[in-house]
Amino acid sequence: MMQESGTETKSNGSAIQNGSGGSNHLLECGGLREGRSNGETPAVDIGAADLAHAQQQQQALQVARQLLLQQQQQQQVSGLKSPKRNDKQPALQVPVSVAMMTPQVITPQQMQQILQQQVLSPQQLQVLLQQQQALMLQQWSSHFFLPDFLQQQQVATQQLAFQQQLLQMQQLQQQHLLSLQRQGLLTIQPGQPALPLQPLAQGMIPTELQQLWKEVTSAHTAEETTGNNHSSLDLTTTCVSSSAPSKTSLIMNPHASTNGQLSVHTPKRESMSHEEHPHSHPLYGHGVCKWPGCEAVCEDFQSFLKHLNSEHALDDRSTAQCRVQMQVVQQLELQLAKDKERLQAMMTHLHVKSTEPKAAPQPLNLVSSVTLSKSASEASPQSLPHTPTTPTAPLTPVTQGPSVITTTSMHTVGPIRRRYSDKYNVPISSADIAQNQEFYKNAEVRPPFTYASLIRQAILESPEKQLTLNEIYNWFTRMFAYFRRNAATWKGAIRTNLSLHKCFIRVEDEFGSFWTVDDEEFKRGRHIQRGRPRKYCPDENFDELVAHNPSLIKNMQSSHAYCTPLNAALQASMAENSIPLYTTASMGNPTLGNLASAIREELNGAMEHTNSNESDSSPGRSPMQAVHPVHVKEEPLDPEEAEGPLSLVTTANHSPDFDHDRDYEDEPVNEDME
DNA sequence: CCGACCGTAAACACGA
DNA sequence: GTCGTGTTTACGGTCG
């Protein structure tokens, strides 16, 4: 590849020898064509936003987790009369009073909906949860309003005797236990199945229920004191490398969370604090009773216990509060599970993007002998992107090619060989390549883009929207490890594509030639029909003419470029594309800039007049000729008309010289055949 | 099956 | 003559 710099040296005075991926512009900055010689793509920060979202999500999850922990503590404590639990104190306290001002009442369903639909920031989540909690507590404590389920519950409890209350409490606790079981917070021992509890309990007498209650409670407590339950809740570091979790595994099952190092801080310290601080209690903090809606001031722990036993004894009110607290916890858990799932998907998604390249060292050894088509068929079972967020998406080892992740659309995953046919000739977005930049840079995987698309991308990525052939080569080798081999093959393909595609415009100046792209033409996807004479202009006289006019582009498309006006579509296309094409070139490079300005001016002038079909061009407009060349055609509906028009050029140029182009005389006919 | 597209290889021309 | 560049053609495969 080093040898390829010869031409470039000629053109800009500094060789480009960075086939392995160095930064071109540094080497080229001294050249006159420095502006356009850089095909380098600035590193795109593809992951920043995603990571930010993931971080935010994780923060939200942490907050939710903290809230959930506390809620569970409160729930457990409020629902249980076990003496063991009285020694415990919550490590976290929710400032319930903060949110009391919110007048709105959000039903659990609404809250759940909100929580499910949105990714809340930590602050938002916290505020929302606090508000909701506060509201609910207010409602229960005042008995002004209760949600339906609560009303039913309360009516039921009011009609029940103490025995029934016990039964209800037992059911509540069973629900709680079931919930905890689902979450993996509670390990049900073999001899102590929890599921049969429900039918069992219904047939039990209160004393039996109480006994069972105590057993379950103690089991729960014992389980809790180990800290395992809490550790299972810690999501901070666990989800990166794990595969997409199933719904069930999402629910914080400690047995399922084997893949992540469980963060130690919160859980164990909490449980230890409970053990180590006998006077701590989840419902007691800062001298205040933390019973939902209570906030009674208790001078010391003893008075708190007294208060707790007196004011929050087992009655319908406490039961209702407990139940509501359970609802809160459940919703938090649900939200947590969903957020965790979301985070999991996000992390998996980002993980795939960031690490897959290295994880797939020899993803597809399509390198050498396999043809593009073969690789395409192997690599891409499908041609349309699908969401990477689906659990199935990420890594399918063998057949998988690169994971293409689109940010804008984060949706392409897998080896997608994109073929940009004329019908589906959608340009590759910068993101398409950029997002997988690292992958293709490191893995010798054939990019699922056509040469034309890649060439276009290379050109468009360049500051000046123009590259020399050598720069295009460099871009390929720099951006794709795959193109660091078999140079002859793909370089030949590049050249062929440059010549073959209408969208690529060769521009020649005094320093050499470079290639630009007509994006509109590219989107049209038209190729120059094979067998038809094209850009090549063997006419010696013409060459002579070009020699006298360095800015003249050689690859003028055939004679009709000089005798027919541009069609409207072409004009629009040119107006859109040509100016940016040259704008940057005109800056910072005097010579080329002048040339570019001249071309642009000429082009603009031509644009304004082409509709007239008039040959308004003057000899002085010669640079202009250079520009249109290639696009001359292409109104599919009316090829001939499309062909026709372009008179920019000048009678003067329309010299006998061009008549030698008889080879191209039938071009319009051929194009019509398109 | 057909045609368009694509990738590849090759031939050829041209200029340095 | 060699090399880089550019064009054109042929061929086979894929895909709609």
XYZ file of C-alpha atoms (C1' of nucleotides) in Angstrom:
706
model
C 0.000 0.000 0.000
C 2.856 2.255 0.510
C 3.487 2.423 -3.100
C 0.149 3.912 -3.695
C 1.255 7.210 -2.463
C 3.014 8.035 -5.612
C 0.173 9.720 -7.237
C -0.733 11.473 -4.130
C 2.724 12.799 -3.842
C 2.299 14.224 -7.157
C -0.847 15.896 -6.286
C -0.218 17.422 -2.985
C 3.398 17.140 -2.379
C 3.162 14.929 0.613
C 2.845 11.275 0.539
C 0.128 9.487 2.253
C 1.457 6.384 3.654
C -0.850 5.516 6.316
C -2.535 2.562 5.000
C -2.600 1.133 8.432
C -4.746 3.803 9.823
C -2.787 6.822 10.756
C -4.173 10.247 10.486
C -3.877 11.496 7.033
C -4.416 15.078 7.598
C -1.301 15.445 9.589
C 0.715 14.263 6.749
C -1.128 16.156 4.200
C -1.503 19.438 5.830
C 1.249 20.966 3.864
C -0.177 20.121 0.534
C -2.288 22.248 -1.579
C -4.918 19.656 -1.474
C -4.806 19.235 2.152
C -8.374 20.130 2.392
C -9.735 17.327 0.476
C -7.057 14.880 1.055
C -8.312 13.846 4.339
C -10.585 10.958 4.236
C -10.278 10.428 7.853
C -13.322 10.078 9.869
C -13.239 11.732 13.188
C -14.009 9.316 15.866
C -17.645 9.387 16.473
C -18.768 9.316 19.980
C -21.316 6.738 19.353
C -21.660 5.472 22.813
C -21.781 8.572 24.868
C -25.451 9.160 24.743
C -26.229 5.549 25.120
C -23.966 5.213 28.064
C -25.400 8.285 29.592
C -28.816 6.802 29.291
C -27.624 3.596 30.740
C -26.014 5.379 33.594
C -29.079 7.356 34.196
C -31.085 4.242 34.110
C -28.793 2.670 36.549
C -29.022 5.624 38.834
C -32.738 5.411 38.685
C -32.514 1.784 39.475
C -30.332 2.442 42.417
C -32.738 4.947 43.753
C -35.581 2.612 43.125
C -33.679 -0.124 44.779
C -33.036 1.967 47.819
C -36.620 2.937 47.994
C -37.634 -0.596 47.514
C -35.390 -1.779 50.239
C -36.814 0.669 52.583
C -40.316 -0.022 51.547
C -39.762 -3.652 52.107
C -38.323 -3.007 55.446
C -41.259 -0.944 56.395
C -43.582 -3.479 55.016
C -41.927 -6.269 56.803
C -41.795 -4.463 60.019
C -45.261 -3.130 59.852
C -46.660 -6.421 58.843
C -44.867 -8.446 61.383
C -44.988 -8.521 65.049
C -41.997 -10.623 65.399
C -39.832 -9.358 68.181
C -36.784 -10.086 66.157
C -37.610 -7.421 63.771
C -37.997 -4.808 66.322
C -34.307 -4.504 66.678
C -33.789 -3.529 63.189
C -33.412 -0.182 61.779
C -33.558 0.917 58.244
C -30.421 2.147 56.777
C -32.368 4.408 54.559
C -35.149 6.678 55.384
C -37.535 8.076 52.963
C -38.391 11.628 53.649
C -42.021 11.013 53.321
C -43.036 14.462 54.229
C -41.290 15.923 51.292
C -43.903 14.928 48.871
C -46.891 15.710 50.890
C -47.655 18.753 48.935
C -48.687 16.944 45.866
C -52.387 17.179 45.550
C -52.751 14.653 42.823
C -53.703 11.163 43.547
C -52.142 8.602 41.412
C -53.651 5.228 41.482
C -51.335 2.313 41.664
C -52.235 1.481 38.140
C -51.430 4.938 36.989
C -48.249 4.937 38.864
C -47.335 1.648 37.420
C -48.160 2.890 34.014
C -46.054 5.922 34.510
C -43.238 3.926 35.796
C -43.451 1.476 33.000
C -43.690 3.926 30.246
C -40.982 6.251 31.138
C -37.451 6.209 32.025
C -37.428 8.424 34.946
C -34.474 10.186 36.154
C -33.455 9.323 39.637
C -34.846 12.538 40.897
C -38.070 12.089 39.068
C -38.419 8.571 40.224
C -37.702 9.452 43.747
C -40.044 12.349 43.812
C -42.730 10.342 42.189
C -42.366 7.481 44.550
C -42.237 9.693 47.537
C -45.218 11.617 46.445
C -47.106 8.510 45.802
C -46.184 7.026 49.054
C -47.044 10.122 50.916
C -50.358 10.405 49.226
C -51.240 6.879 49.917
C -50.273 7.164 53.491
C -52.264 10.293 53.848
C -55.240 8.624 52.447
C -55.026 5.651 54.650
C -54.306 7.443 57.787
C -57.135 9.815 57.299
C -59.510 7.251 55.886
C -60.739 9.846 53.532
C -60.136 7.880 50.529
C -58.987 4.478 49.706
C -58.383 2.859 46.418
C -60.794 0.256 45.374
C -58.782 -2.587 46.528
C -58.352 -0.901 49.830
C -61.949 -0.067 50.181
C -62.824 -3.608 49.591
C -60.234 -4.628 51.987
C -61.427 -2.286 54.595
C -65.028 -3.219 54.231
C -64.079 -6.778 54.566
C -62.025 -6.219 57.610
C -64.680 -4.154 59.236
C -67.052 -7.009 58.906
C -64.696 -9.534 60.210
C -64.020 -10.524 63.687
C -60.589 -10.709 65.111
C -60.309 -14.245 63.921
C -61.004 -13.152 60.437
C -58.561 -10.416 60.815
C -55.984 -12.904 61.667
C -56.859 -14.858 58.642
C -56.645 -11.819 56.535
C -53.386 -10.882 58.003
C -52.202 -14.297 57.283
C -53.274 -13.984 53.710
C -51.542 -10.722 53.452
C -48.477 -12.200 54.780
C -48.788 -15.060 52.401
C -48.981 -12.692 49.589
C -46.010 -10.999 50.924
C -44.225 -14.242 51.246
C -45.191 -15.257 47.796
C -43.964 -12.002 46.565
C -40.757 -12.467 48.379
C -40.501 -15.912 47.017
C -40.899 -14.680 43.544
C -38.223 -12.223 44.181
C -36.026 -14.797 45.667
C -35.957 -12.904 48.863
C -37.256 -15.786 50.743
C -36.039 -19.252 50.493
C -38.703 -21.726 51.104
C -37.397 -24.706 52.803
C -38.423 -28.135 51.731
C -40.526 -28.840 54.690
C -42.085 -25.486 54.564
C -43.700 -25.016 51.228
C -45.199 -21.670 50.822
C -47.473 -22.335 47.972
C -49.681 -24.727 49.819
C -50.034 -22.129 52.463
C -52.902 -20.424 50.875
C -55.287 -23.333 50.748
C -53.921 -24.528 53.972
C -54.410 -21.289 55.689
C -57.976 -20.981 54.681
C -58.813 -24.087 56.535
C -56.847 -23.297 59.577
C -57.976 -22.010 62.793
C -56.521 -18.751 64.003
C -54.176 -20.314 66.443
C -52.732 -22.513 63.806
C -52.454 -19.582 61.559
C -50.690 -17.666 64.179
C -48.333 -20.470 64.767
C -47.672 -20.820 61.106
C -47.334 -17.147 60.853
C -44.687 -17.158 63.446
C -42.862 -19.909 61.721
C -42.968 -18.221 58.434
C -42.042 -15.008 59.986
C -39.103 -16.428 61.727
C -38.016 -18.163 58.594
C -38.316 -14.988 56.731
C -36.486 -13.128 59.336
C -33.739 -15.639 59.493
C -33.424 -15.456 55.812
C -33.337 -11.763 55.904
C -30.735 -11.495 58.539
C -28.337 -13.353 56.400
C -28.319 -10.488 54.049
C -28.847 -12.675 51.077
C -32.145 -11.218 50.361
C -30.796 -7.800 50.022
C -27.846 -8.767 48.110
C -30.092 -10.099 45.485
C -31.471 -6.697 45.092
C -28.305 -5.037 44.332
C -28.277 -4.295 40.702
C -25.410 -2.049 40.467
C -22.942 -4.260 38.845
C -24.595 -7.367 37.826
C -26.250 -6.916 34.576
C -23.617 -6.087 32.119
C -22.470 -9.381 30.967
C -25.463 -11.424 31.648
C -27.653 -12.447 28.870
C -31.024 -10.976 28.478
C -32.925 -12.116 31.439
C -36.221 -13.712 31.328
C -39.051 -12.152 33.104
C -38.708 -14.459 35.990
C -35.045 -14.139 36.384
C -35.489 -10.470 36.394
C -37.219 -10.639 39.632
C -34.146 -10.592 41.657
C -33.695 -14.177 42.275
C -30.545 -14.666 44.211
C -30.130 -18.035 42.712
C -30.291 -16.621 39.299
C -28.012 -13.761 39.902
C -24.921 -15.768 39.950
C -23.247 -13.961 37.220
C -22.760 -10.688 38.903
C -20.715 -9.784 41.817
C -23.263 -8.722 44.232
C -22.434 -5.422 45.490
C -21.780 -5.590 49.110
C -22.401 -2.259 50.494
C -26.019 -1.835 51.199
C -27.344 -5.198 52.090
C -24.904 -6.545 54.508
C -24.348 -3.314 56.174
C -28.013 -2.927 56.627
C -28.491 -6.278 58.113
C -25.425 -5.874 60.186
C -26.584 -2.555 61.352
C -29.740 -4.207 62.388
C -27.853 -6.716 64.353
C -25.360 -4.369 65.743
C -27.805 -1.735 66.719
C -30.442 -3.360 68.771
C -32.186 -0.072 69.199
C -32.500 0.539 65.564
C -35.711 -0.143 63.802
C -36.856 0.330 60.273
C -39.834 2.183 61.560
C -37.887 4.356 63.834
C -35.517 7.017 62.922
C -34.465 10.428 64.066
C -36.777 10.174 66.982
C -39.761 9.780 64.772
C -41.978 6.854 64.082
C -41.645 5.955 60.490
C -44.858 4.120 60.267
C -46.455 5.298 57.122
C -48.396 8.402 57.853
C -47.488 8.506 61.499
C -44.367 10.448 62.155
C -45.047 10.488 65.817
C -42.201 11.778 67.842
C -40.673 9.234 70.123
C -38.059 10.365 72.512
C -36.244 7.122 72.663
C -36.434 3.672 71.317
C -38.412 2.353 74.201
C -41.035 4.918 73.781
C -41.061 4.143 70.132
C -41.689 0.513 70.853
C -44.427 1.467 73.160
C -45.889 3.715 70.582
C -45.569 1.060 67.963
C -47.360 -1.488 70.009
C -50.078 0.851 71.026
C -50.710 2.867 67.918
C -49.831 0.396 65.298
C -51.201 -2.756 66.701
C -52.815 -5.328 64.600
C -56.026 -3.792 63.552
C -57.783 -3.093 60.349
C -56.090 0.192 59.901
C -52.660 -1.190 60.312
C -53.615 -4.060 58.145
C -54.768 -1.779 55.426
C -51.664 0.274 55.706
C -49.609 -2.794 55.562
C -51.391 -3.941 52.509
C -50.973 -0.659 50.807
C -47.378 -0.655 51.711
C -47.187 -3.978 50.078
C -48.737 -2.523 47.025
C -46.168 0.170 47.019
C -43.451 -2.350 47.338
C -44.878 -4.471 44.635
C -45.097 -1.589 42.329
C -41.614 -0.627 43.144
C -40.541 -4.121 42.499
C -42.380 -4.191 39.289
C -40.847 -0.954 38.294
C -37.519 -2.166 39.438
C -37.886 -5.306 37.447
C -38.850 -3.421 34.398
C -36.143 -0.911 34.838
C -33.734 -3.668 35.414
C -34.875 -5.336 32.275
C -34.520 -2.129 30.449
C -31.128 -1.572 31.874
C -30.235 -5.102 31.028
C -31.240 -4.576 27.483
C -29.373 -1.326 27.334
C -26.273 -2.751 28.821
C -26.457 -5.799 26.699
C -26.925 -3.627 23.733
C -24.015 -1.431 24.561
C -21.965 -4.309 25.661
C -22.441 -5.948 22.358
C -21.450 -2.884 20.569
C -18.383 -2.203 22.556
C -16.996 -5.612 23.035
C -18.238 -7.751 20.268
C -15.517 -6.735 17.915
C -12.942 -8.124 20.197
C -15.069 -11.007 21.159
C -15.252 -12.146 17.616
C -11.696 -12.500 16.547
C -12.341 -14.472 13.451
C -15.966 -13.904 13.004
C -16.160 -14.855 9.477
C -13.185 -15.764 7.621
C -14.588 -14.543 4.493
C -11.445 -12.811 3.932
C -9.704 -14.510 1.223
C -11.485 -16.725 -1.101
C -15.028 -16.176 -0.235
C -16.785 -13.960 -2.582
C -18.780 -11.081 -1.459
C -21.902 -12.757 -2.373
C -21.048 -15.791 -0.409
C -20.124 -13.810 2.556
C -23.275 -11.927 2.214
C -25.371 -14.994 2.174
C -23.495 -16.500 5.020
C -23.394 -13.455 7.040
C -26.753 -12.119 6.556
C -29.742 -14.223 6.906
C -31.804 -11.195 6.604
C -31.549 -8.004 4.850
C -33.507 -5.857 7.122
C -32.455 -4.707 10.483
C -34.207 -5.778 13.535
C -34.107 -4.461 16.968
C -31.109 -5.391 18.933
C -33.055 -5.005 22.029
C -34.734 -8.248 21.484
C -33.121 -10.840 23.616
C -32.256 -12.908 20.650
C -30.395 -10.182 19.024
C -26.985 -9.799 20.397
C -24.550 -12.445 19.690
C -25.046 -15.275 17.434
C -21.623 -16.619 17.128
C -21.113 -18.451 13.989
C -23.177 -16.975 11.327
C -23.045 -13.689 12.887
C -21.275 -10.881 11.373
C -20.957 -7.541 12.879
C -23.545 -6.262 15.075
C -24.703 -3.206 13.401
C -26.195 -0.859 15.782
C -27.799 2.236 14.752
C -28.135 4.882 17.225
C -30.668 6.875 15.593
C -32.535 3.815 15.105
C -30.674 1.450 17.247
C -31.869 -1.295 15.264
C -29.605 -3.075 13.088
C -28.082 -6.085 14.454
C -26.384 -8.878 12.847
C -24.674 -9.296 9.679
C -26.585 -7.346 7.262
C -25.404 -7.201 3.851
C -26.953 -4.160 2.531
C -27.429 -3.957 -1.052
C -28.334 -0.673 -2.325
C -30.192 -1.455 -5.371
C -31.774 1.184 -7.405
C -34.947 0.695 -5.520
C -33.472 0.566 -2.095
C -30.541 2.723 -2.558
C -30.537 4.283 0.804
C -27.285 5.880 1.610
C -25.436 4.580 4.515
C -25.732 6.961 7.287
C -22.570 7.982 8.899
C -23.834 6.323 11.961
C -24.144 3.033 10.229
C -20.496 2.827 9.740
C -19.411 4.950 12.583
C -21.309 2.935 15.096
C -19.487 -0.103 14.044
C -16.299 1.619 13.421
C -14.387 -0.148 16.060
C -15.699 -3.452 15.029
C -14.700 -3.167 11.439
C -11.445 -1.640 12.324
C -10.461 -4.617 14.325
C -12.281 -7.526 12.890
C -11.618 -8.786 9.472
C -15.204 -8.899 8.663
C -16.423 -7.743 5.423
C -18.590 -4.725 5.944
C -22.083 -5.333 4.789
C -22.023 -2.436 2.459
C -21.385 -2.269 -1.154
C -18.290 -0.725 -2.512
C -20.300 2.118 -3.838
C -21.755 2.838 -0.467
C -18.404 2.718 1.173
C -16.807 4.900 -1.390
C -19.551 7.370 -0.999
C -19.146 7.264 2.714
C -15.461 7.825 2.446
C -15.955 10.788 0.233
C -18.688 12.301 2.310
C -16.713 11.904 5.439
C -13.891 13.839 4.061
C -13.861 17.492 4.937
C -14.047 18.551 1.372
C -16.317 15.814 0.233
C -13.750 14.742 -2.206
C -10.981 12.253 -2.175
C -8.322 11.033 -4.407
C -8.319 7.436 -5.271
C -5.472 6.853 -2.953
C -7.297 8.522 -0.176
C -10.206 6.323 -0.789
C -7.911 3.377 -0.531
C -6.575 4.699 2.702
C -9.998 5.202 4.061
C -10.851 1.633 3.319
C -7.789 0.267 4.963
C -8.150 2.555 7.865
C -11.760 1.872 8.516
C -11.918 -1.778 7.754
C -9.538 -4.441 8.722
C -10.998 -6.509 6.010
C -9.549 -4.236 3.423
C -6.062 -4.649 4.609
C -5.706 -7.723 2.586
C -6.057 -8.557 -1.002
C -5.501 -5.017 -1.942
C -5.469 -5.722 -5.606
C -8.919 -7.135 -5.473
C -10.736 -4.512 -3.584
C -8.792 -1.693 -5.079
C -9.752 -2.881 -8.439
C -13.278 -3.081 -7.261
C -13.120 0.451 -6.040
C -11.852 1.671 -9.315
C -14.453 -0.257 -11.134
C -17.142 1.131 -8.948
C -15.917 4.631 -9.319
C -16.101 4.293 -12.996
C -19.254 2.375 -13.075
C -21.439 4.400 -10.836
C -22.895 7.538 -12.077
C -22.797 9.074 -8.697
C -19.057 9.260 -8.596
C -17.678 12.227 -10.341
C -14.131 12.496 -11.197
C -12.769 15.962 -11.049
C -9.423 16.864 -12.290
C -7.370 19.818 -11.447
C -3.856 20.823 -11.980
C -2.697 18.665 -9.156
C -4.371 15.528 -10.119
C -7.771 14.116 -9.940
C -10.142 13.485 -7.170
C -13.504 11.971 -6.765
C -16.675 13.461 -5.538
C -20.067 12.000 -5.125
C -23.399 13.165 -6.277
C -25.517 12.000 -3.487
C -28.740 12.399 -5.305
C -27.409 10.298 -8.025
C -26.283 7.797 -5.542
C -29.719 7.597 -4.077
C -31.060 6.985 -7.470
C -28.801 4.052 -7.507
C -28.132 4.237 -11.130
C -25.191 2.639 -12.608
C -23.708 3.464 -15.802
C -24.924 0.943 -18.138
C -22.442 -1.568 -19.095
C -21.303 -1.703 -22.547
C -21.863 1.905 -22.917
C -19.070 4.328 -23.381
C -18.659 6.362 -20.323
C -16.430 8.745 -18.672
C -13.443 7.734 -20.473
C -12.607 10.126 -23.197
C -9.914 8.892 -25.412
C -10.193 11.768 -27.692
C -6.816 13.292 -28.023
C -8.052 16.646 -29.015
C -10.183 16.720 -26.050
C -7.296 15.863 -23.914
C -5.472 18.629 -25.468
C -8.231 20.924 -24.611
C -8.164 19.707 -21.100
C -4.500 20.199 -20.955
C -5.000 23.811 -21.723
C -7.645 24.097 -19.176
C -6.509 22.403 -16.043
C -9.746 22.897 -14.323
C -11.560 21.090 -16.969
C -12.718 17.798 -15.890
C -11.788 15.056 -18.123
C -14.493 12.753 -17.406
C -17.082 14.807 -18.961
C -19.700 12.599 -19.927
C -19.713 12.440 -23.561
C -20.737 14.847 -26.107
C -24.227 15.427 -25.081
C -22.948 17.055 -22.009
C -21.974 19.861 -24.201
C -24.977 20.177 -26.262
C -27.935 19.495 -24.125
C -29.327 21.309 -21.190
C -29.632 19.857 -17.781
C -32.971 18.666 -16.813
C -34.686 20.105 -13.854
C -34.028 17.214 -11.606
C -30.433 17.278 -12.358
C -30.296 20.917 -11.722
C -31.864 20.488 -8.390
C -29.526 17.745 -7.615
C -26.568 19.734 -8.582
C -27.758 22.739 -6.745
C -28.085 20.689 -3.658
C -24.921 18.807 -3.860
C -22.393 20.600 -5.789
C -22.068 23.598 -3.623
C -21.223 21.755 -0.487
C -19.021 19.735 -2.615
C -16.785 22.592 -3.263
C -17.427 24.948 -0.500
C -14.916 23.640 1.855
C -12.393 23.288 -0.816
C -12.562 26.942 -1.386
C -11.463 27.610 2.092
C -7.966 27.239 3.113
C -6.673 26.332 -0.209
C -6.121 29.289 -2.386
C -5.513 27.578 -5.597
C -8.000 24.917 -5.314
C -10.306 27.284 -3.616
C -10.247 29.588 -6.539
C -10.852 26.771 -8.801
C -13.654 25.528 -6.698
C -15.147 28.949 -6.511
C -14.966 29.272 -10.185
C -16.569 25.949 -10.651
C -19.223 26.741 -8.168
C -19.950 30.044 -9.675
C -20.092 28.580 -13.027
C -22.281 25.890 -11.805
C -24.602 28.265 -10.127
C -24.733 30.334 -13.174
C -25.528 27.354 -15.212
C -28.168 26.339 -12.796
C -29.896 29.578 -13.255
C -29.969 29.282 -16.931
C -30.193 25.732 -17.827
C -33.875 25.628 -17.970
C -33.832 27.870 -20.872
C -32.138 25.306 -22.945
C -30.122 28.145 -24.093
C -26.533 27.894 -24.601
C -25.632 30.752 -22.439
C -22.241 29.646 -21.796
C -19.348 31.590 -22.873
C -15.851 30.480 -23.447
C -14.996 31.839 -20.104
C -17.155 29.289 -18.518
C -15.044 26.459 -19.355
C -14.567 25.260 -15.775
C -18.168 24.666 -15.716
C -17.979 21.995 -18.189
C -15.982 20.052 -15.866
C -18.675 19.789 -13.398
C -21.605 18.216 -14.859
C -20.382 15.640 -16.916
C -21.599 12.692 -15.354
C -24.975 13.366 -14.411
C -26.603 14.006 -17.367
C -29.357 11.780 -17.305
C -31.673 10.255 -15.328
C -35.146 11.282 -15.424
C -36.343 7.790 -15.535
C -39.617 8.806 -16.942
C -38.122 10.707 -19.666
C -34.641 9.688 -20.228
C -34.213 11.496 -23.383
C -35.388 14.688 -21.967
C -33.208 14.109 -19.040
C -30.381 13.481 -21.226
C -30.736 16.285 -23.239
C -30.420 19.512 -21.973
C -27.335 20.942 -21.128
C -26.024 23.624 -22.963
C -23.691 24.954 -20.668
C -21.141 24.391 -22.828
C -20.540 26.671 -25.085
C -20.448 26.854 -28.528
C -16.864 27.584 -28.268
C -16.156 24.308 -26.748
C -18.397 22.663 -29.038
C -15.680 22.385 -31.418
C -14.949 19.714 -33.920
C -12.909 18.184 -31.259
C -15.964 16.854 -29.693
C -17.178 15.485 -32.828
C -14.533 12.951 -32.488
C -16.582 11.629 -29.789
C -18.686 9.797 -32.138
C -18.256 6.880 -29.900
C -20.579 8.546 -27.584
C -23.071 9.708 -29.993
C -25.355 6.911 -29.326
C -25.104 7.370 -25.695
C -28.473 8.917 -25.351
C -29.925 5.951 -26.997
C -28.222 3.682 -24.631
C -29.322 5.672 -21.772
C -32.808 5.548 -22.923
C -32.521 1.906 -22.617
C -31.999 2.354 -18.986
C -36.716 -17.385 -15.406
C -35.296 -12.743 -16.039
C -33.116 -8.569 -15.232
C -30.624 -5.593 -12.274
C -27.135 -5.360 -9.221
C -22.863 -6.704 -7.236
C -18.132 -8.383 -6.831
C -14.295 -9.989 -9.173
C -11.004 -10.496 -12.689
C -8.974 -9.133 -16.678
C -7.738 -6.345 -20.590
C -6.611 -2.088 -22.075
C -5.233 2.804 -22.204
C -2.920 6.627 -20.380
C 0.447 9.354 -17.852
C 4.304 9.751 -14.804
C 9.029 -1.194 -18.538
C 6.703 -0.338 -14.295
C 3.209 1.555 -11.632
C -0.951 4.029 -10.569
C -5.087 5.356 -12.392
C -9.139 4.858 -14.991
C -12.378 2.496 -18.188
C -14.600 -1.282 -20.025
C -16.002 -5.952 -20.467
C -17.045 -10.573 -19.017
C -18.539 -13.754 -15.768
C -20.876 -15.715 -11.897
C -23.670 -15.052 -7.923
C -27.565 -12.876 -5.469
C -31.935 -10.978 -5.180
C -36.521 -9.259 -6.179
